[in-house]
């Protein structure tokens, strides 16, 4: 998101340089969705994810949570390619459903296998959906939201919110 709005001029910071190399390697097979340029609802994102074979996230990391598009792609059942980053836990969600690497050739090998081997991509997809249900479904996240609400109510009732 934000490729053409807030991204720095240095293409390596956000992986735009790698994306351009992937587009050269797989001409006509890559699609870049920039959420900052074209917002999609959750339903539209799920529909878009169903049209593609593999999700690529080239985030360079930092101490912050997973990006929304990554969790949406996994929940939608997409095989995933992500950079192996310090401070991000993408690797924790890639277990037989993708690759987490900083090596361009490893990314390409996985993408190519997903393009060439429908059954491989299908098995990665099934694993992504399983991980999505376990990690990002309503049932999975409800306890964390409940705990946050309980803590917020305690602070409110103690008057520390003022």
PDB file of C-alpha atoms in Angstrom:
ATOM      1  CA  UNK A   1       0.000   0.000   0.000  1.00  0.00           C
ATOM      2  CA  UNK A   2       1.117   3.532  -0.618  1.00  0.00           C
ATOM      3  CA  UNK A   3       3.609   2.700  -3.381  1.00  0.00           C
ATOM      4  CA  UNK A   4       2.852   5.929  -5.220  1.00  0.00           C
ATOM      5  CA  UNK A   5       1.873   8.110  -2.258  1.00  0.00           C
ATOM      6  CA  UNK A   6       4.163   7.915   0.759  1.00  0.00           C
ATOM      7  CA  UNK A   7       6.936   5.558  -0.269  1.00  0.00           C
ATOM      8  CA  UNK A   8      10.481   6.933  -0.255  1.00  0.00           C
ATOM      9  CA  UNK A   9      12.339   7.469  -3.505  1.00  0.00           C
ATOM     10  CA  UNK A  10      14.708   4.607  -2.607  1.00  0.00           C
ATOM     11  CA  UNK A  11      12.885   1.598  -4.099  1.00  0.00           C
ATOM     12  CA  UNK A  12      14.846  -0.857  -1.950  1.00  0.00           C
ATOM     13  CA  UNK A  13      13.246   0.413   1.265  1.00  0.00           C
ATOM     14  CA  UNK A  14       9.834  -1.094   0.469  1.00  0.00           C
ATOM     15  CA  UNK A  15      10.753  -3.842  -1.979  1.00  0.00           C
ATOM     16  CA  UNK A  16       9.608  -2.056  -5.126  1.00  0.00           C
ATOM     17  CA  UNK A  17      12.957  -2.950  -6.716  1.00  0.00           C
ATOM     18  CA  UNK A  18      12.353  -6.662  -6.063  1.00  0.00           C
ATOM     19  CA  UNK A  19       8.776  -6.370  -7.316  1.00  0.00           C
ATOM     20  CA  UNK A  20      10.032  -4.893 -10.590  1.00  0.00           C
ATOM     21  CA  UNK A  21      12.499  -7.780 -10.951  1.00  0.00           C
ATOM     22  CA  UNK A  22       9.670 -10.284 -10.322  1.00  0.00           C
ATOM     23  CA  UNK A  23       7.589  -8.591 -13.022  1.00  0.00           C
ATOM     24  CA  UNK A  24      10.512  -8.970 -15.440  1.00  0.00           C
ATOM     25  CA  UNK A  25      10.971 -12.626 -14.451  1.00  0.00           C
ATOM     26  CA  UNK A  26       7.249 -13.443 -14.817  1.00  0.00           C
ATOM     27  CA  UNK A  27       5.987 -11.064 -17.529  1.00  0.00           C
ATOM     28  CA  UNK A  28       2.212 -10.688 -17.632  1.00  0.00           C
ATOM     29  CA  UNK A  29       1.729 -12.871 -14.552  1.00  0.00           C
ATOM     30  CA  UNK A  30       2.135 -10.345 -11.752  1.00  0.00           C
ATOM     31  CA  UNK A  31      -0.480  -7.933 -10.399  1.00  0.00           C
ATOM     32  CA  UNK A  32       0.282  -5.159  -7.935  1.00  0.00           C
ATOM     33  CA  UNK A  33      -2.602  -4.019  -5.771  1.00  0.00           C
ATOM     34  CA  UNK A  34      -1.882  -0.764  -3.985  1.00  0.00           C
ATOM     35  CA  UNK A  35      -4.436  -0.393  -1.208  1.00  0.00           C
ATOM     36  CA  UNK A  36      -3.605   3.268  -0.742  1.00  0.00           C
ATOM     37  CA  UNK A  37      -4.496   3.962  -4.381  1.00  0.00           C
ATOM     38  CA  UNK A  38      -7.524   1.662  -4.643  1.00  0.00           C
ATOM     39  CA  UNK A  39      -9.238   0.676  -1.405  1.00  0.00           C
ATOM     40  CA  UNK A  40     -11.030  -2.670  -1.398  1.00  0.00           C
ATOM     41  CA  UNK A  41     -13.456  -3.991   1.179  1.00  0.00           C
ATOM     42  CA  UNK A  42     -12.738  -7.319   2.875  1.00  0.00           C
ATOM     43  CA  UNK A  43     -15.135  -9.034   0.469  1.00  0.00           C
ATOM     44  CA  UNK A  44     -13.437  -7.417  -2.542  1.00  0.00           C
ATOM     45  CA  UNK A  45     -10.016  -8.447  -1.190  1.00  0.00           C
ATOM     46  CA  UNK A  46     -11.210 -12.054  -0.815  1.00  0.00           C
ATOM     47  CA  UNK A  47     -12.547 -11.999  -4.385  1.00  0.00           C
ATOM     48  CA  UNK A  48      -9.279 -10.564  -5.687  1.00  0.00           C
ATOM     49  CA  UNK A  49      -7.239 -13.157  -3.778  1.00  0.00           C
ATOM     50  CA  UNK A  50      -9.323 -15.929  -5.357  1.00  0.00           C
ATOM     51  CA  UNK A  51      -8.186 -14.775  -8.807  1.00  0.00           C
ATOM     52  CA  UNK A  52      -4.447 -15.159  -8.164  1.00  0.00           C
ATOM     53  CA  UNK A  53      -2.138 -18.100  -7.537  1.00  0.00           C
ATOM     54  CA  UNK A  54       0.359 -16.715  -4.974  1.00  0.00           C
ATOM     55  CA  UNK A  55       0.687 -13.673  -2.687  1.00  0.00           C
ATOM     56  CA  UNK A  56       4.006 -11.807  -2.464  1.00  0.00           C
ATOM     57  CA  UNK A  57       4.826  -9.476   0.421  1.00  0.00           C
ATOM     58  CA  UNK A  58       8.113  -7.616   0.122  1.00  0.00           C
ATOM     59  CA  UNK A  59       7.880  -5.638   3.362  1.00  0.00           C
ATOM     60  CA  UNK A  60      11.336  -4.923   4.803  1.00  0.00           C
ATOM     61  CA  UNK A  61      10.162  -5.144   8.373  1.00  0.00           C
ATOM     62  CA  UNK A  62      10.664  -3.271  11.548  1.00  0.00           C
ATOM     63  CA  UNK A  63       9.108  -3.681  14.954  1.00  0.00           C
ATOM     64  CA  UNK A  64       5.449  -3.713  14.004  1.00  0.00           C
ATOM     65  CA  UNK A  65       2.618  -6.203  13.490  1.00  0.00           C
ATOM     66  CA  UNK A  66       1.826  -8.211  10.380  1.00  0.00           C
ATOM     67  CA  UNK A  67       0.425  -6.212   7.493  1.00  0.00           C
ATOM     68  CA  UNK A  68      -3.291  -6.634   6.883  1.00  0.00           C
ATOM     69  CA  UNK A  69      -2.860  -7.804   3.295  1.00  0.00           C
ATOM     70  CA  UNK A  70      -0.662 -10.698   4.479  1.00  0.00           C
ATOM     71  CA  UNK A  71      -3.278 -11.908   6.959  1.00  0.00           C
ATOM     72  CA  UNK A  72      -6.044 -11.442   4.367  1.00  0.00           C
ATOM     73  CA  UNK A  73      -4.081 -13.461   1.805  1.00  0.00           C
ATOM     74  CA  UNK A  74      -3.511 -16.329   4.224  1.00  0.00           C
ATOM     75  CA  UNK A  75      -7.128 -16.316   5.359  1.00  0.00           C
ATOM     76  CA  UNK A  76      -8.192 -16.345   1.688  1.00  0.00           C
ATOM     77  CA  UNK A  77      -6.053 -19.437   1.141  1.00  0.00           C
ATOM     78  CA  UNK A  78      -3.173 -18.040  -0.873  1.00  0.00           C
ATOM     79  CA  UNK A  79       0.290 -19.547  -0.919  1.00  0.00           C
ATOM     80  CA  UNK A  80       2.624 -16.800   0.310  1.00  0.00           C
ATOM     81  CA  UNK A  81       6.082 -15.429  -0.320  1.00  0.00           C
ATOM     82  CA  UNK A  82       7.437 -12.998   2.251  1.00  0.00           C
ATOM     83  CA  UNK A  83      10.783 -11.549   3.165  1.00  0.00           C
ATOM     84  CA  UNK A  84      12.432 -13.000   6.261  1.00  0.00           C
ATOM     85  CA  UNK A  85      12.448  -9.998   8.567  1.00  0.00           C
ATOM     86  CA  UNK A  86      13.658  -9.106  12.014  1.00  0.00           C
ATOM     87  CA  UNK A  87      10.795  -7.621  13.994  1.00  0.00           C
ATOM     88  CA  UNK A  88       8.023  -9.206  11.908  1.00  0.00           C
ATOM     89  CA  UNK A  89       6.689 -12.686  12.435  1.00  0.00           C
ATOM     90  CA  UNK A  90       5.870 -13.687   8.851  1.00  0.00           C
ATOM     91  CA  UNK A  91       7.942 -16.837   9.297  1.00  0.00           C
ATOM     92  CA  UNK A  92       5.604 -17.889  12.132  1.00  0.00           C
ATOM     93  CA  UNK A  93       2.743 -18.120   9.605  1.00  0.00           C
ATOM     94  CA  UNK A  94       4.591 -19.868   6.805  1.00  0.00           C
ATOM     95  CA  UNK A  95       4.454 -23.587   7.414  1.00  0.00           C
ATOM     96  CA  UNK A  96       4.152 -25.593   4.230  1.00  0.00           C
ATOM     97  CA  UNK A  97       2.139 -22.814   2.596  1.00  0.00           C
ATOM     98  CA  UNK A  98       4.918 -20.617   1.290  1.00  0.00           C
ATOM     99  CA  UNK A  99       8.438 -19.393   1.677  1.00  0.00           C
ATOM    100  CA  UNK A 100       9.974 -16.760   3.889  1.00  0.00           C
ATOM    101  CA  UNK A 101      13.272 -15.626   2.443  1.00  0.00           C
ATOM    102  CA  UNK A 102      15.339 -12.667   1.423  1.00  0.00           C
ATOM    103  CA  UNK A 103      16.817 -14.548  -1.544  1.00  0.00           C
ATOM    104  CA  UNK A 104      15.345 -13.547  -4.890  1.00  0.00           C
ATOM    105  CA  UNK A 105      15.990 -16.922  -6.537  1.00  0.00           C
ATOM    106  CA  UNK A 106      14.198 -18.780  -3.719  1.00  0.00           C
ATOM    107  CA  UNK A 107      11.216 -16.455  -4.105  1.00  0.00           C
ATOM    108  CA  UNK A 108      11.179 -17.082  -7.838  1.00  0.00           C
ATOM    109  CA  UNK A 109      11.458 -20.854  -7.422  1.00  0.00           C
ATOM    110  CA  UNK A 110       8.424 -20.938  -5.134  1.00  0.00           C
ATOM    111  CA  UNK A 111       6.386 -18.603  -7.352  1.00  0.00           C
ATOM    112  CA  UNK A 112       7.271 -20.614 -10.442  1.00  0.00           C
ATOM    113  CA  UNK A 113       6.292 -23.864  -8.750  1.00  0.00           C
ATOM    114  CA  UNK A 114       2.927 -22.342  -7.785  1.00  0.00           C
ATOM    115  CA  UNK A 115       2.408 -21.221 -11.392  1.00  0.00           C
ATOM    116  CA  UNK A 116       3.483 -24.550 -12.900  1.00  0.00           C
ATOM    117  CA  UNK A 117       2.085 -27.071 -10.404  1.00  0.00           C
ATOM    118  CA  UNK A 118      -1.588 -26.510  -9.686  1.00  0.00           C
ATOM    119  CA  UNK A 119      -1.725 -29.321  -7.107  1.00  0.00           C
ATOM    120  CA  UNK A 120       1.252 -27.907  -5.207  1.00  0.00           C
ATOM    121  CA  UNK A 121      -0.402 -24.465  -5.123  1.00  0.00           C
ATOM    122  CA  UNK A 122      -3.657 -26.090  -4.039  1.00  0.00           C
ATOM    123  CA  UNK A 123      -1.963 -27.870  -1.110  1.00  0.00           C
ATOM    124  CA  UNK A 124      -0.263 -24.610  -0.060  1.00  0.00           C
ATOM    125  CA  UNK A 125      -3.633 -22.910  -0.299  1.00  0.00           C
ATOM    126  CA  UNK A 126      -5.265 -25.487   1.976  1.00  0.00           C
ATOM    127  CA  UNK A 127      -2.483 -25.001   4.523  1.00  0.00           C
ATOM    128  CA  UNK A 128      -2.902 -21.200   4.361  1.00  0.00           C
ATOM    129  CA  UNK A 129      -6.631 -21.511   5.053  1.00  0.00           C
ATOM    130  CA  UNK A 130      -5.867 -23.798   8.004  1.00  0.00           C
ATOM    131  CA  UNK A 131      -3.364 -21.284   9.403  1.00  0.00           C
ATOM    132  CA  UNK A 132      -5.843 -18.457   8.782  1.00  0.00           C
ATOM    133  CA  UNK A 133      -8.589 -20.240  10.748  1.00  0.00           C
ATOM    134  CA  UNK A 134      -6.183 -21.035  13.586  1.00  0.00           C
ATOM    135  CA  UNK A 135      -4.627 -17.564  13.784  1.00  0.00           C
ATOM    136  CA  UNK A 136      -6.960 -14.936  12.316  1.00  0.00           C
ATOM    137  CA  UNK A 137     -10.543 -16.209  12.564  1.00  0.00           C
ATOM    138  CA  UNK A 138     -13.094 -14.579  14.842  1.00  0.00           C
ATOM    139  CA  UNK A 139     -12.780 -17.470  17.278  1.00  0.00           C
ATOM    140  CA  UNK A 140      -8.989 -17.093  17.290  1.00  0.00           C
ATOM    141  CA  UNK A 141      -8.879 -13.349  17.950  1.00  0.00           C
ATOM    142  CA  UNK A 142     -11.952 -12.995  20.195  1.00  0.00           C
ATOM    143  CA  UNK A 143     -10.040 -13.821  23.442  1.00  0.00           C
ATOM    144  CA  UNK A 144      -7.452 -11.095  22.774  1.00  0.00           C
ATOM    145  CA  UNK A 145     -10.175  -8.517  22.085  1.00  0.00           C
ATOM    146  CA  UNK A 146     -12.068  -9.604  25.186  1.00  0.00           C
ATOM    147  CA  UNK A 147      -8.923  -9.235  27.312  1.00  0.00           C
ATOM    148  CA  UNK A 148      -8.280  -5.765  25.866  1.00  0.00           C
ATOM    149  CA  UNK A 149     -11.871  -4.723  26.571  1.00  0.00           C
ATOM    150  CA  UNK A 150     -11.653  -5.972  30.161  1.00  0.00           C
ATOM    151  CA  UNK A 151      -8.411  -4.016  30.712  1.00  0.00           C
ATOM    152  CA  UNK A 152      -9.926  -0.890  29.149  1.00  0.00           C
ATOM    153  CA  UNK A 153     -13.016  -1.140  31.373  1.00  0.00           C
ATOM    154  CA  UNK A 154     -10.825  -1.534  34.470  1.00  0.00           C
ATOM    155  CA  UNK A 155      -8.843   1.596  33.568  1.00  0.00           C
ATOM    156  CA  UNK A 156     -12.063   3.481  32.855  1.00  0.00           C
ATOM    157  CA  UNK A 157     -13.612   2.488  36.171  1.00  0.00           C
ATOM    158  CA  UNK A 158     -10.455   3.404  38.077  1.00  0.00           C
ATOM    159  CA  UNK A 159     -10.571   6.885  36.536  1.00  0.00           C
ATOM    160  CA  UNK A 160      -7.080   6.662  34.975  1.00  0.00           C
ATOM    161  CA  UNK A 161      -8.435   7.610  31.571  1.00  0.00           C
ATOM    162  CA  UNK A 162      -8.735  11.304  32.405  1.00  0.00           C
TER     163      UNK A 162
END
